[in-house]
Short mmCIF file of C-alpha atoms and ligand atoms in Angstrom, two decimals:
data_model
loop_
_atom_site.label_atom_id
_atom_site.label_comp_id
_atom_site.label_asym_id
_atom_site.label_seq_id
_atom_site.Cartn_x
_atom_site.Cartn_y
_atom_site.Cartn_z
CA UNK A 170 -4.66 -14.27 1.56
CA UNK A 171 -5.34 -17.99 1.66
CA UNK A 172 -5.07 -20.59 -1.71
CA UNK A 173 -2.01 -20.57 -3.66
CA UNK A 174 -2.96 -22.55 -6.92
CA UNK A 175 -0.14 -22.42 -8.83
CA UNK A 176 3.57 -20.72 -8.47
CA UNK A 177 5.10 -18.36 -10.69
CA UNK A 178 8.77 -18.26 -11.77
CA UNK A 179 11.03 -17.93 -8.72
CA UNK A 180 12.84 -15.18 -8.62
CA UNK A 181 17.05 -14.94 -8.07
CA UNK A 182 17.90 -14.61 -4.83
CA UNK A 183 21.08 -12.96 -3.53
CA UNK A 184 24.42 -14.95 -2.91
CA UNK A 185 25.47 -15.64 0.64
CA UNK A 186 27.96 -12.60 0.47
CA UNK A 187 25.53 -9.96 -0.15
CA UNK A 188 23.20 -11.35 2.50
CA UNK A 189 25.55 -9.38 4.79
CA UNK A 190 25.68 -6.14 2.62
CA UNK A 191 23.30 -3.16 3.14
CA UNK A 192 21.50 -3.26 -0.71
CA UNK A 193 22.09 -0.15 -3.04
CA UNK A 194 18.69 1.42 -4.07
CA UNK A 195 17.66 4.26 -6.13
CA UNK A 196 14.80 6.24 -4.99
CA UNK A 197 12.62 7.38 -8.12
CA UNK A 198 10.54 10.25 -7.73
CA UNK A 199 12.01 13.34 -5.37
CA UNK A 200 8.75 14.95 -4.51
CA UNK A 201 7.48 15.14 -0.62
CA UNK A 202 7.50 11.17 -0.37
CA UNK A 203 10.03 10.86 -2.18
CA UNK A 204 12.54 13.16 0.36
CA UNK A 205 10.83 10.88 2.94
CA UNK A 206 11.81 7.86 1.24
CA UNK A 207 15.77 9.17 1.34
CA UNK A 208 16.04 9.68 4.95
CA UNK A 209 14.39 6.04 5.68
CA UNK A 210 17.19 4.65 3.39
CA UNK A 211 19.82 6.89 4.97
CA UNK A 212 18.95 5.81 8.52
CA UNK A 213 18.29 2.11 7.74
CA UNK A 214 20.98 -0.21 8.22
CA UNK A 215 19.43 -2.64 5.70
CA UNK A 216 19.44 -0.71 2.25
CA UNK A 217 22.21 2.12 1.05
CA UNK A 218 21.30 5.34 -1.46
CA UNK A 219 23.11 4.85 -4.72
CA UNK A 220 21.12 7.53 -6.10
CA UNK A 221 17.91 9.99 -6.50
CA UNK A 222 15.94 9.94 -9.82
CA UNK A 223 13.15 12.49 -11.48
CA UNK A 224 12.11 13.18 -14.23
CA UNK A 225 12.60 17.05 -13.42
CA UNK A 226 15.82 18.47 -14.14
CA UNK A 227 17.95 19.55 -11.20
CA UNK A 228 14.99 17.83 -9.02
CA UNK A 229 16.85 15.16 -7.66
CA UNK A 230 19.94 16.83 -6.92
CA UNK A 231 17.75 19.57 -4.76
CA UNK A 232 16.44 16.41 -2.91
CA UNK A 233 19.75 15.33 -2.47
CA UNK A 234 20.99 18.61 -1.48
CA UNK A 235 17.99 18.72 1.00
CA UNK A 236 17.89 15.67 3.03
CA UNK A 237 21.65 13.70 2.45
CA UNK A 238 24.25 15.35 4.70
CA UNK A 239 27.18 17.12 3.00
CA UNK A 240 29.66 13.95 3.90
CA UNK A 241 27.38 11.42 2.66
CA UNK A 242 26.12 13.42 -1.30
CA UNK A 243 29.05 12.23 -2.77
CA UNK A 244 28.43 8.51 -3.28
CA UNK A 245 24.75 9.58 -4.27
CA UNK A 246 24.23 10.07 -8.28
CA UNK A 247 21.43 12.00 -9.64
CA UNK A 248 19.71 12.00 -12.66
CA UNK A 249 16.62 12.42 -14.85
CA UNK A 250 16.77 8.68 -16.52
CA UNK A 251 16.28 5.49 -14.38
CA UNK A 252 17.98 2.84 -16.67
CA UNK A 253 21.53 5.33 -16.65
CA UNK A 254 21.42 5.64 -13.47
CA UNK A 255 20.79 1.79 -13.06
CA UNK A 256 23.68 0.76 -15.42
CA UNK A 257 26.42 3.46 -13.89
CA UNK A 258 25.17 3.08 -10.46
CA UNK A 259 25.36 -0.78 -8.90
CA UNK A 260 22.02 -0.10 -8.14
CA UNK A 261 20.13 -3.82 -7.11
CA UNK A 262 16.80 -2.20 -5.95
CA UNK A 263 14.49 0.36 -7.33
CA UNK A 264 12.38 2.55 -4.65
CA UNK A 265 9.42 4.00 -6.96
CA UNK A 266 7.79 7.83 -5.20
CA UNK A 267 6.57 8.65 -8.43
CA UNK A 268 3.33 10.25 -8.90
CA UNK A 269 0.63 7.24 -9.24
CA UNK A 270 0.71 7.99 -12.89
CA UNK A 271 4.06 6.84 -13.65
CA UNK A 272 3.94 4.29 -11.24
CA UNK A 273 3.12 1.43 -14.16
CA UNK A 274 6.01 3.16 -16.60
CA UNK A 275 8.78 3.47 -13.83
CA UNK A 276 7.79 0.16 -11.95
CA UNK A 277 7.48 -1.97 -15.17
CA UNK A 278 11.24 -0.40 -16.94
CA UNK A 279 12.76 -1.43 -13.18
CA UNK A 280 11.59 -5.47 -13.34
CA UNK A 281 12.21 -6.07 -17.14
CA UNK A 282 15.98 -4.05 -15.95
CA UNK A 283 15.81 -7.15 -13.33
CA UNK A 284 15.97 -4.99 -10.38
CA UNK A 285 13.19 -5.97 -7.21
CA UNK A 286 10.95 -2.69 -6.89
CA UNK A 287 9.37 -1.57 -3.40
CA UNK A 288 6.60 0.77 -4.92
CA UNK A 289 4.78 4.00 -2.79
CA UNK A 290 0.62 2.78 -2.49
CA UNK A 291 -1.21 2.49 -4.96
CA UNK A 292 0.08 -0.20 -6.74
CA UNK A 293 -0.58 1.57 -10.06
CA UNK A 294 -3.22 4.43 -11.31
CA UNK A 295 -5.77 2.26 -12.10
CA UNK A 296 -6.62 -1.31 -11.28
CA UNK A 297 -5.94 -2.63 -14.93
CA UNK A 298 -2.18 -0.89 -14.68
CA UNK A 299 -1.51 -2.67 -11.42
CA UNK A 300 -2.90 -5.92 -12.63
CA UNK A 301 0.02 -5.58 -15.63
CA UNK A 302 2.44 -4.98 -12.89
CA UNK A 303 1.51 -8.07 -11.46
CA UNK A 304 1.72 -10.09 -14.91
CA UNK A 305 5.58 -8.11 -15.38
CA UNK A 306 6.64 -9.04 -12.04
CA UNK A 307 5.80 -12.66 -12.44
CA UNK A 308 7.24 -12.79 -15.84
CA UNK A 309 10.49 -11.49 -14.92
CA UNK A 310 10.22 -13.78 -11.76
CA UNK A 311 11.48 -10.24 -10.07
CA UNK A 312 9.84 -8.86 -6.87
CA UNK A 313 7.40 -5.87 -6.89
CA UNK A 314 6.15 -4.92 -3.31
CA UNK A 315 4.02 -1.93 -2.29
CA UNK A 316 4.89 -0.04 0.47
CA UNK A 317 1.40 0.56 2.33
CA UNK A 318 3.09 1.77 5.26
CA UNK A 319 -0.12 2.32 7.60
CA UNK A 320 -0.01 -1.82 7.35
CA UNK A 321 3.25 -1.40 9.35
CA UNK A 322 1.62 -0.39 12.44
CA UNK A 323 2.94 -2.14 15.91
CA UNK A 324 -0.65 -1.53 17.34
CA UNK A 325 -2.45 -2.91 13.97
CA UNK A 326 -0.75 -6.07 14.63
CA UNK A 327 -1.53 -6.05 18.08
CA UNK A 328 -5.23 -5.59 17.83
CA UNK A 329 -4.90 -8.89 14.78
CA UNK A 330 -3.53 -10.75 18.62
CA UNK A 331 -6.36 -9.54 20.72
CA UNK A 332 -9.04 -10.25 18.17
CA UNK A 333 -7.86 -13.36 17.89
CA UNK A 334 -7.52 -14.47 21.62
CA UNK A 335 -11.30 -13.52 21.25
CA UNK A 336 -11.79 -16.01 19.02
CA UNK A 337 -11.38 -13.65 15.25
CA UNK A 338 -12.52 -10.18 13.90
CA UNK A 339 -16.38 -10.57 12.37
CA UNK A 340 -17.54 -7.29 12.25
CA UNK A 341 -15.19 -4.43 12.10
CA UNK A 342 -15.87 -0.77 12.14
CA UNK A 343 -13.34 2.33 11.14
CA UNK A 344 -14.80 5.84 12.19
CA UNK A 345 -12.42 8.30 10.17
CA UNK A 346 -13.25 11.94 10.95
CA UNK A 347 -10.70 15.13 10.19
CA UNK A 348 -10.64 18.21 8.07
CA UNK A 349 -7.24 18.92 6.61
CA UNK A 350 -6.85 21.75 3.88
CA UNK A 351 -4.47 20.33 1.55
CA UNK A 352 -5.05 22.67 -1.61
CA UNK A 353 -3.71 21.18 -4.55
CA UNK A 354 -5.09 17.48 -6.77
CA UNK A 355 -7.01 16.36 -3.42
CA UNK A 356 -9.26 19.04 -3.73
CA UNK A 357 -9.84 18.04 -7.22
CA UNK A 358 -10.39 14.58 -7.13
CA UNK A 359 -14.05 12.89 -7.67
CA UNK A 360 -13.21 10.71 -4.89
CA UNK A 361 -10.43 12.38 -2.67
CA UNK A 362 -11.52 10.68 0.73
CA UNK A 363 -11.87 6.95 -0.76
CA UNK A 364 -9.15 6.89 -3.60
CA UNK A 365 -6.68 9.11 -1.46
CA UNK A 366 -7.26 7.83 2.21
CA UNK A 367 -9.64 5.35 2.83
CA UNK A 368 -7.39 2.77 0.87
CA UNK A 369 -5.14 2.69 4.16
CA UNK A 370 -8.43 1.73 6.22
CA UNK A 371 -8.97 -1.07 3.74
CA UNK A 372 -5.44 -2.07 3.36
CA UNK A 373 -5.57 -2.38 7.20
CA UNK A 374 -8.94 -3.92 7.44
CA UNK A 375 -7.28 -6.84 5.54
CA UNK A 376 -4.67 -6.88 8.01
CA UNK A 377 -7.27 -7.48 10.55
CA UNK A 378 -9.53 -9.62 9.23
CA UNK A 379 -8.39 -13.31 8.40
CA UNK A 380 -10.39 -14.04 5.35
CA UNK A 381 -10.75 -12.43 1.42
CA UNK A 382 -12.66 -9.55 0.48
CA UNK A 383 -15.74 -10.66 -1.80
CA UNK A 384 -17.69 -7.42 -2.13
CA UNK A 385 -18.44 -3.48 -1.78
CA UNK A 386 -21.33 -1.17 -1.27
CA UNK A 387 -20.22 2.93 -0.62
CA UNK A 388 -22.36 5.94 -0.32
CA UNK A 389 -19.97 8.72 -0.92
CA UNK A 390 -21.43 12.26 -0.47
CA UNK A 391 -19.86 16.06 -0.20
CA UNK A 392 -21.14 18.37 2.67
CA UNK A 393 -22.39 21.83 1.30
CA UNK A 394 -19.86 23.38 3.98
CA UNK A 395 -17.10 21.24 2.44
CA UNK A 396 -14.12 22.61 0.53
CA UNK A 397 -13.23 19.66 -1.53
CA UNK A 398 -14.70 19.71 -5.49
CA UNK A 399 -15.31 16.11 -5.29
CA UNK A 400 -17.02 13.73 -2.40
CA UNK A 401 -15.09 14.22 0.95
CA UNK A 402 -17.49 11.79 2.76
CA UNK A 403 -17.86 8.11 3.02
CA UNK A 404 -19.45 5.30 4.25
CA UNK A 405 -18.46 1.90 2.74
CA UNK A 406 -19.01 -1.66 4.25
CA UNK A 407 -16.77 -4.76 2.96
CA UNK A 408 -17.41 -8.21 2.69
CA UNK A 409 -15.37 -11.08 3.49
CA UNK A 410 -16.14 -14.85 2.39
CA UNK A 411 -16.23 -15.80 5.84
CA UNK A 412 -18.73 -13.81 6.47
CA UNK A 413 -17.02 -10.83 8.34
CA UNK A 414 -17.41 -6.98 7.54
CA UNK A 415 -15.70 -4.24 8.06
CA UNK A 416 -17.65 -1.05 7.69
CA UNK A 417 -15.79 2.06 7.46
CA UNK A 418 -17.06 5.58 7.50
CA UNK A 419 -14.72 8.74 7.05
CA UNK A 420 -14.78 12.69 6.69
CA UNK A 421 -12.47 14.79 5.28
CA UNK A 422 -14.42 18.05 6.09
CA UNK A 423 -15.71 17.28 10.13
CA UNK A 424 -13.82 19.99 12.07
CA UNK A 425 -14.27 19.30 15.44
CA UNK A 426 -14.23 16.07 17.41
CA UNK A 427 -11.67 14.39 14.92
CA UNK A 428 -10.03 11.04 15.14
CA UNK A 429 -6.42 10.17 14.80
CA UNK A 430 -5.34 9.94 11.23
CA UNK A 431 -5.76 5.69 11.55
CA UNK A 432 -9.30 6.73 12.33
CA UNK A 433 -10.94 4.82 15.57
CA UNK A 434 -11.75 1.21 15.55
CA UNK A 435 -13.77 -1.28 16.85
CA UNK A 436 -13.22 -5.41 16.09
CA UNK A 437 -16.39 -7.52 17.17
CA UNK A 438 -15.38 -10.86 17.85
CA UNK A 439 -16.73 -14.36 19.41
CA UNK A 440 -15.54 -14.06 22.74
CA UNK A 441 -15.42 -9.75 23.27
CA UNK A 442 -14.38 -6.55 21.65
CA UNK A 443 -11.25 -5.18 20.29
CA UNK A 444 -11.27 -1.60 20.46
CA UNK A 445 -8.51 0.78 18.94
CA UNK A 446 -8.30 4.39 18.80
CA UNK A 447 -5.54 4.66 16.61
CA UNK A 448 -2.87 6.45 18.02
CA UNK A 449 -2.03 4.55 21.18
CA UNK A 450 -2.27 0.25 21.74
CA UNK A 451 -5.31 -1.64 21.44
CA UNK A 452 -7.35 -3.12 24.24
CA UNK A 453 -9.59 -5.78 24.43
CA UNK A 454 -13.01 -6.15 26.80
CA UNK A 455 -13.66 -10.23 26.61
CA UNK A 456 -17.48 -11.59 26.89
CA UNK A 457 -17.22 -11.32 30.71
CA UNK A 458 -16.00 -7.94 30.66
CA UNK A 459 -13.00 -8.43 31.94
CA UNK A 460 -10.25 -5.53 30.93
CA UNK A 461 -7.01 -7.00 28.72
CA UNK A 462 -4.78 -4.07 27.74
CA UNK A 463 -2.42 -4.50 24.18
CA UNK A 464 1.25 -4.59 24.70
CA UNK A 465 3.09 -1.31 24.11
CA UNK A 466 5.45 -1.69 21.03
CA UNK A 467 8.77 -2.65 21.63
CA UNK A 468 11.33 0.40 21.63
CA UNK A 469 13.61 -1.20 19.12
CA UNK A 470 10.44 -2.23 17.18
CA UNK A 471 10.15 -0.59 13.30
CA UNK A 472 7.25 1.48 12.37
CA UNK A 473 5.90 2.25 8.90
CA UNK A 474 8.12 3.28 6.24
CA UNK A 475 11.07 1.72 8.04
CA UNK A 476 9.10 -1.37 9.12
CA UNK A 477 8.25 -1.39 4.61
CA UNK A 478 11.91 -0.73 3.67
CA UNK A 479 12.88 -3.32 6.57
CA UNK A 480 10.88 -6.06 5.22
CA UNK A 481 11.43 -4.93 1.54
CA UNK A 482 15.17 -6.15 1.92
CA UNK A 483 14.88 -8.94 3.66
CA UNK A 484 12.85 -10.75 1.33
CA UNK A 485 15.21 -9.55 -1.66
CA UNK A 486 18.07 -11.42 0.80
CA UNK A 487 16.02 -14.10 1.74
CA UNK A 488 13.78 -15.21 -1.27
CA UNK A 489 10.91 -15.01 1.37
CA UNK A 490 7.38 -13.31 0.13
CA UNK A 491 6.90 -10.14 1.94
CA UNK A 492 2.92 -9.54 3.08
CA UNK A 493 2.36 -6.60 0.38
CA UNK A 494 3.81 -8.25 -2.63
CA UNK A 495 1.82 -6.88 -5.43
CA UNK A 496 -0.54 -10.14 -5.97
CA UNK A 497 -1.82 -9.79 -2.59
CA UNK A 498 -1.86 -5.81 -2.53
CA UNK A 499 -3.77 -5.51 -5.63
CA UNK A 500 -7.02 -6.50 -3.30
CA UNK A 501 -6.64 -3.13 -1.71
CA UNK A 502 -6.64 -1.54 -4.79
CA UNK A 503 -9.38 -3.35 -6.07
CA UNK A 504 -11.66 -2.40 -2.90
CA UNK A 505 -11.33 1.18 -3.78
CA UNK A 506 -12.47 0.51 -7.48
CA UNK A 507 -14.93 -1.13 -6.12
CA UNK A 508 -15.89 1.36 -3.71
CA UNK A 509 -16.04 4.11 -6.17
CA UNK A 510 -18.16 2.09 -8.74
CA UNK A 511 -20.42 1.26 -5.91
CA UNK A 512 -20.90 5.07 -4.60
CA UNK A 513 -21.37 6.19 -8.35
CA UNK A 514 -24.02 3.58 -9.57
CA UNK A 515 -25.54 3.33 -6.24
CA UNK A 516 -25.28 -0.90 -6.55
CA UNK A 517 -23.11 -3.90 -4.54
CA UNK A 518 -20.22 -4.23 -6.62
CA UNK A 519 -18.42 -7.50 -6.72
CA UNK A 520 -14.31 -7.87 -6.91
CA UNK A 521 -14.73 -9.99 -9.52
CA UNK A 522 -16.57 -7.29 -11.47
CA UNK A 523 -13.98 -4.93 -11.40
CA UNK A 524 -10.68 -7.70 -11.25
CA UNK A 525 -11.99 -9.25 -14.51
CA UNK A 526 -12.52 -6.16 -16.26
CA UNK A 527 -9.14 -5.11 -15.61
CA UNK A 528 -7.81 -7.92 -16.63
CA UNK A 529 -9.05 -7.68 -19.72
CA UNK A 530 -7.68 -4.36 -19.97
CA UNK A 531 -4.27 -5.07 -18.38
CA UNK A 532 -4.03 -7.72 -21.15
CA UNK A 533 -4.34 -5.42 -23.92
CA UNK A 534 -2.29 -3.38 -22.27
CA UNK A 535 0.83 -5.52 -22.10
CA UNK A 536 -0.09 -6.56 -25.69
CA UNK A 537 0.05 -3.23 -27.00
CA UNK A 538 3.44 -2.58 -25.19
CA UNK A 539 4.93 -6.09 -25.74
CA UNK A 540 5.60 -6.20 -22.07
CA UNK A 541 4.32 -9.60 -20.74
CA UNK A 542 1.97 -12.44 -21.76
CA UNK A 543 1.81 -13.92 -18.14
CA UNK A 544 -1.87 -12.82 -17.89
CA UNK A 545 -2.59 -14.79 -20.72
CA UNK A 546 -2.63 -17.20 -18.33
CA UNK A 547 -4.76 -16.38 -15.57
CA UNK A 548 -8.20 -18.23 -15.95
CA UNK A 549 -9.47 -14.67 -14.02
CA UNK A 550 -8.20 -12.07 -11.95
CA UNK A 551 -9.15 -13.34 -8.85
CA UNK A 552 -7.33 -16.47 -9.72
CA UNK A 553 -4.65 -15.16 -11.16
CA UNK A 554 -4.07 -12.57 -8.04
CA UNK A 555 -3.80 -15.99 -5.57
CA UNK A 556 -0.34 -16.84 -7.92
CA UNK A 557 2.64 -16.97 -5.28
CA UNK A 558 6.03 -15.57 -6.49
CA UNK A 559 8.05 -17.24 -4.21
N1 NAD B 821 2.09 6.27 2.34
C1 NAD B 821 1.64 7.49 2.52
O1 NAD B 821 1.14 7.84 3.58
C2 NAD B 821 1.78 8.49 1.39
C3 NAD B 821 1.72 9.86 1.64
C4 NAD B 821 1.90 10.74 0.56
C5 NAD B 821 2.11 10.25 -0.73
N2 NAD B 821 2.14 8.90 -0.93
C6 NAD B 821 2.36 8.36 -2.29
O2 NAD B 821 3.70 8.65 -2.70
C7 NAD B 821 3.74 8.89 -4.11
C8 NAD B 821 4.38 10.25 -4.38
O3 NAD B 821 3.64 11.25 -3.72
P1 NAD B 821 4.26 12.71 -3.46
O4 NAD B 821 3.33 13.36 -2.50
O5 NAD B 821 5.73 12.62 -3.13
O6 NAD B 821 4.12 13.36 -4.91
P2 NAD B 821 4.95 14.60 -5.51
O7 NAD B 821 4.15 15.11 -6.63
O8 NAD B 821 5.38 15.52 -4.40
O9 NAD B 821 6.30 13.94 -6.07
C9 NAD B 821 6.33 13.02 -7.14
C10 NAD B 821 7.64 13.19 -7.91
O10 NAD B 821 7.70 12.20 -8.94
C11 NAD B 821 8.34 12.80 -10.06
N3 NAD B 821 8.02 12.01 -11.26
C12 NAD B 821 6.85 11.99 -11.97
N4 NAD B 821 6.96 11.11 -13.01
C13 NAD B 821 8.22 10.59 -12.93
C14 NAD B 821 8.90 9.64 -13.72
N5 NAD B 821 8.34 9.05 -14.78
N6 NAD B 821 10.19 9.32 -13.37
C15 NAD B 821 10.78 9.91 -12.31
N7 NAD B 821 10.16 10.85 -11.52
C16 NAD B 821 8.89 11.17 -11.84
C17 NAD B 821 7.78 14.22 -10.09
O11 NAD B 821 8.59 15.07 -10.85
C18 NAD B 821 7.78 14.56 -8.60
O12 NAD B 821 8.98 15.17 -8.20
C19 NAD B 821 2.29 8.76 -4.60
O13 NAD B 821 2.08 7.47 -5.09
C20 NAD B 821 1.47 9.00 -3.34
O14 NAD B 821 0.20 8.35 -3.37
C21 NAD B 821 2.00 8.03 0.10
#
């Protein structure tokens, strides 16, 4: 994201002694992400368990049980209540796996406690919720990143370096085709295929196109073969204020021919064509159709969750701002409001529609909890969302 108008409070960073320590984090929320979440701590050199946390009791012990080996479970704790477990613990760094529910409770309890939260996407249930995670993170001047691992893709970054040899991304297009049978809330949802999948497409568009988002339009529809209650199909474009789009469409229900899971893309540019199918590295075919193939990743090179955790703890060392602090994530998030509002009213919807409106809504919010006038001072949400914390 580009302007930086003003700077928030800055938050602590650590001493030159624990700059060499691996920091102690508590994973909150022991679910399937949340057991993924463990092992990335356990085999990252960067951050140590100090301990599980759930709200279910016994859960976080199971998780333990499941996924720490025997040796390692006893410098783990487990509990049902983050701020004991924070106080007994040493704890400096809260990992939050939660359902996206509890996301604003659990995130928000973690900052005022002082500790820098790396958060599972989305920021928060609802645009308004994240936008009062934003205003809590600045006014405790402590870090709140979101993990949106797909953004931590080695080949992502290398088709940003081809499209720009070519002279920059204008017209980007995601074809997302599968047909997975989850069973369960997906299957519930109004808008399982943009709220629950499409955000990484987004998140990643952003990652490929060097300008801010401005506006949405979505069709969203729901084959009469499909098994999903809500719509499983997609098409949504996105505009940029430079001018670029990025027009994604995506299935949930296409048996068949189906993409990889990052879907299949295509990057128009000045000077040629990025084209990506996912799964393996970019390539580019310039304007005279000459062949230049992406660089394989690096062996030693961190992917996704890792690559989030990596960068998580470096900029609690370092003081640095890590790409998907919550300011700049909230975009994402704000996309797939958009993008639902558009599909349901059948009209371009503006970001600045839906930021403003939640930020009207995060401020009563944090009003009616106490928890932070810092949006008081945003002059909008768009404005407010280009703060720096660093
Ligand atoms: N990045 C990805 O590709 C990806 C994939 C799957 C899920 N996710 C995200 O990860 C998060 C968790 O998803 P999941 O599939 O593990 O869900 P899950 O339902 O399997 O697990 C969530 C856990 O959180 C616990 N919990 C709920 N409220 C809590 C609270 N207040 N305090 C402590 N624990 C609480 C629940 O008891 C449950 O054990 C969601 O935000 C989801 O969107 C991301």
């Amino acid at each position: 994201m580009s302007a930086l108008p003003h700077t928030a409070q800055v938050p602590e960073v650590a001493s030159g002694d624990d700059l060499r320590e691996p920091l102690p984090v508590l994973v909150v929320g022991a679910g399937g992400m949340g057991r993924a979440w463990i092992g990335t701590v356990l085999r990252s050199d960067a951050a140590v368990l100090a301990g599980v946390v759930d709200v279910v009791p016994g859960a976080a012990q199971r998780a333990i049980d499941d996924v720490v080996p025997e040796s390692g479970r006893p410098g783990v704790a487990a509990g049902t209540d983050l701020l004991a477990l924070i106080a007994t613990t040493g704890a400096r760094a809260v990992i939050d796996v939660t359902v996206p529910a509890a996301h604003h409770p659990v995130t928000a309890a973690a900052l005022e406690a002082g500790l820098p939260v790396l958060g599972e996407k989305p920021c928060a249930a609802t645009l308004a919720e994240a936008l009062s995670l934003a205003g809590r993170a600045e006014s405790t001047g402590t870090l709140f990143m979101v993990s949106q691992s797909r953004r931590h893709n080695p080949h992502l970054r290398e088709a940003r370096r081809l499209a720009d040899e070519l002279g920059g991304a204008g017209v980007v297009t995601t074809h997302f085709s599968r047909a997975p049978r989850f069973g369960g809330f997906r299957e519930e949802m109004a808008h399982p295929l943009i709220v629950d999948m499409a955000i990484h497409a987004f998140d990643a568009g952003r990652v490929l196109i060097d300008a801010n988002p401005v506006s949405v339009d979505a069709t969203s529809t729901n084959p009469p073969w499909s098994w999903y209650g809500g719509d499983a199909v997609a098409t949504v474009s996105i505009r940029y204020d430079s001018g670029a789009l990025h027009a994604y469409t995506g299935s949930w229900c296409s048996p068949g021919e189906e993409t990889s899971w990052n879907g299949r893309w295509s990057l128009s540019c000045p000077r040629g064509t990025v084209a990506w199918d996912g799964d393996t590295p970019p390539a580019a075919t310039d304007a005279e159709g000459a062949h230049r193939p992406g660089r394989a990743p690096g062996e030693d090179e961190l992917w996704e969750l890792d690559a989030s955790l990596d960068a998580f703890a470096r900029a609690v060392r370092t003081g640095e701002t890590p790409d998907s602090e919550v300011h700049a994530n909230v975009w994402t998030q704000a996309i797939v409001e958009a993008a639902v509002r558009s599909a349901d009213e059948g009209r371009r919807v503006s970001l600045a529609e839906v930021l403003d409106e939640a930020l009207d809504q995060a401020r009563t919010l944090d009003h009616e909890q106490q928890g932070s006038s810092a949006l008081d001072s945003w002059a909008s949400g768009a404005a407010g969302l280009s703060t720096t914390m660093r």
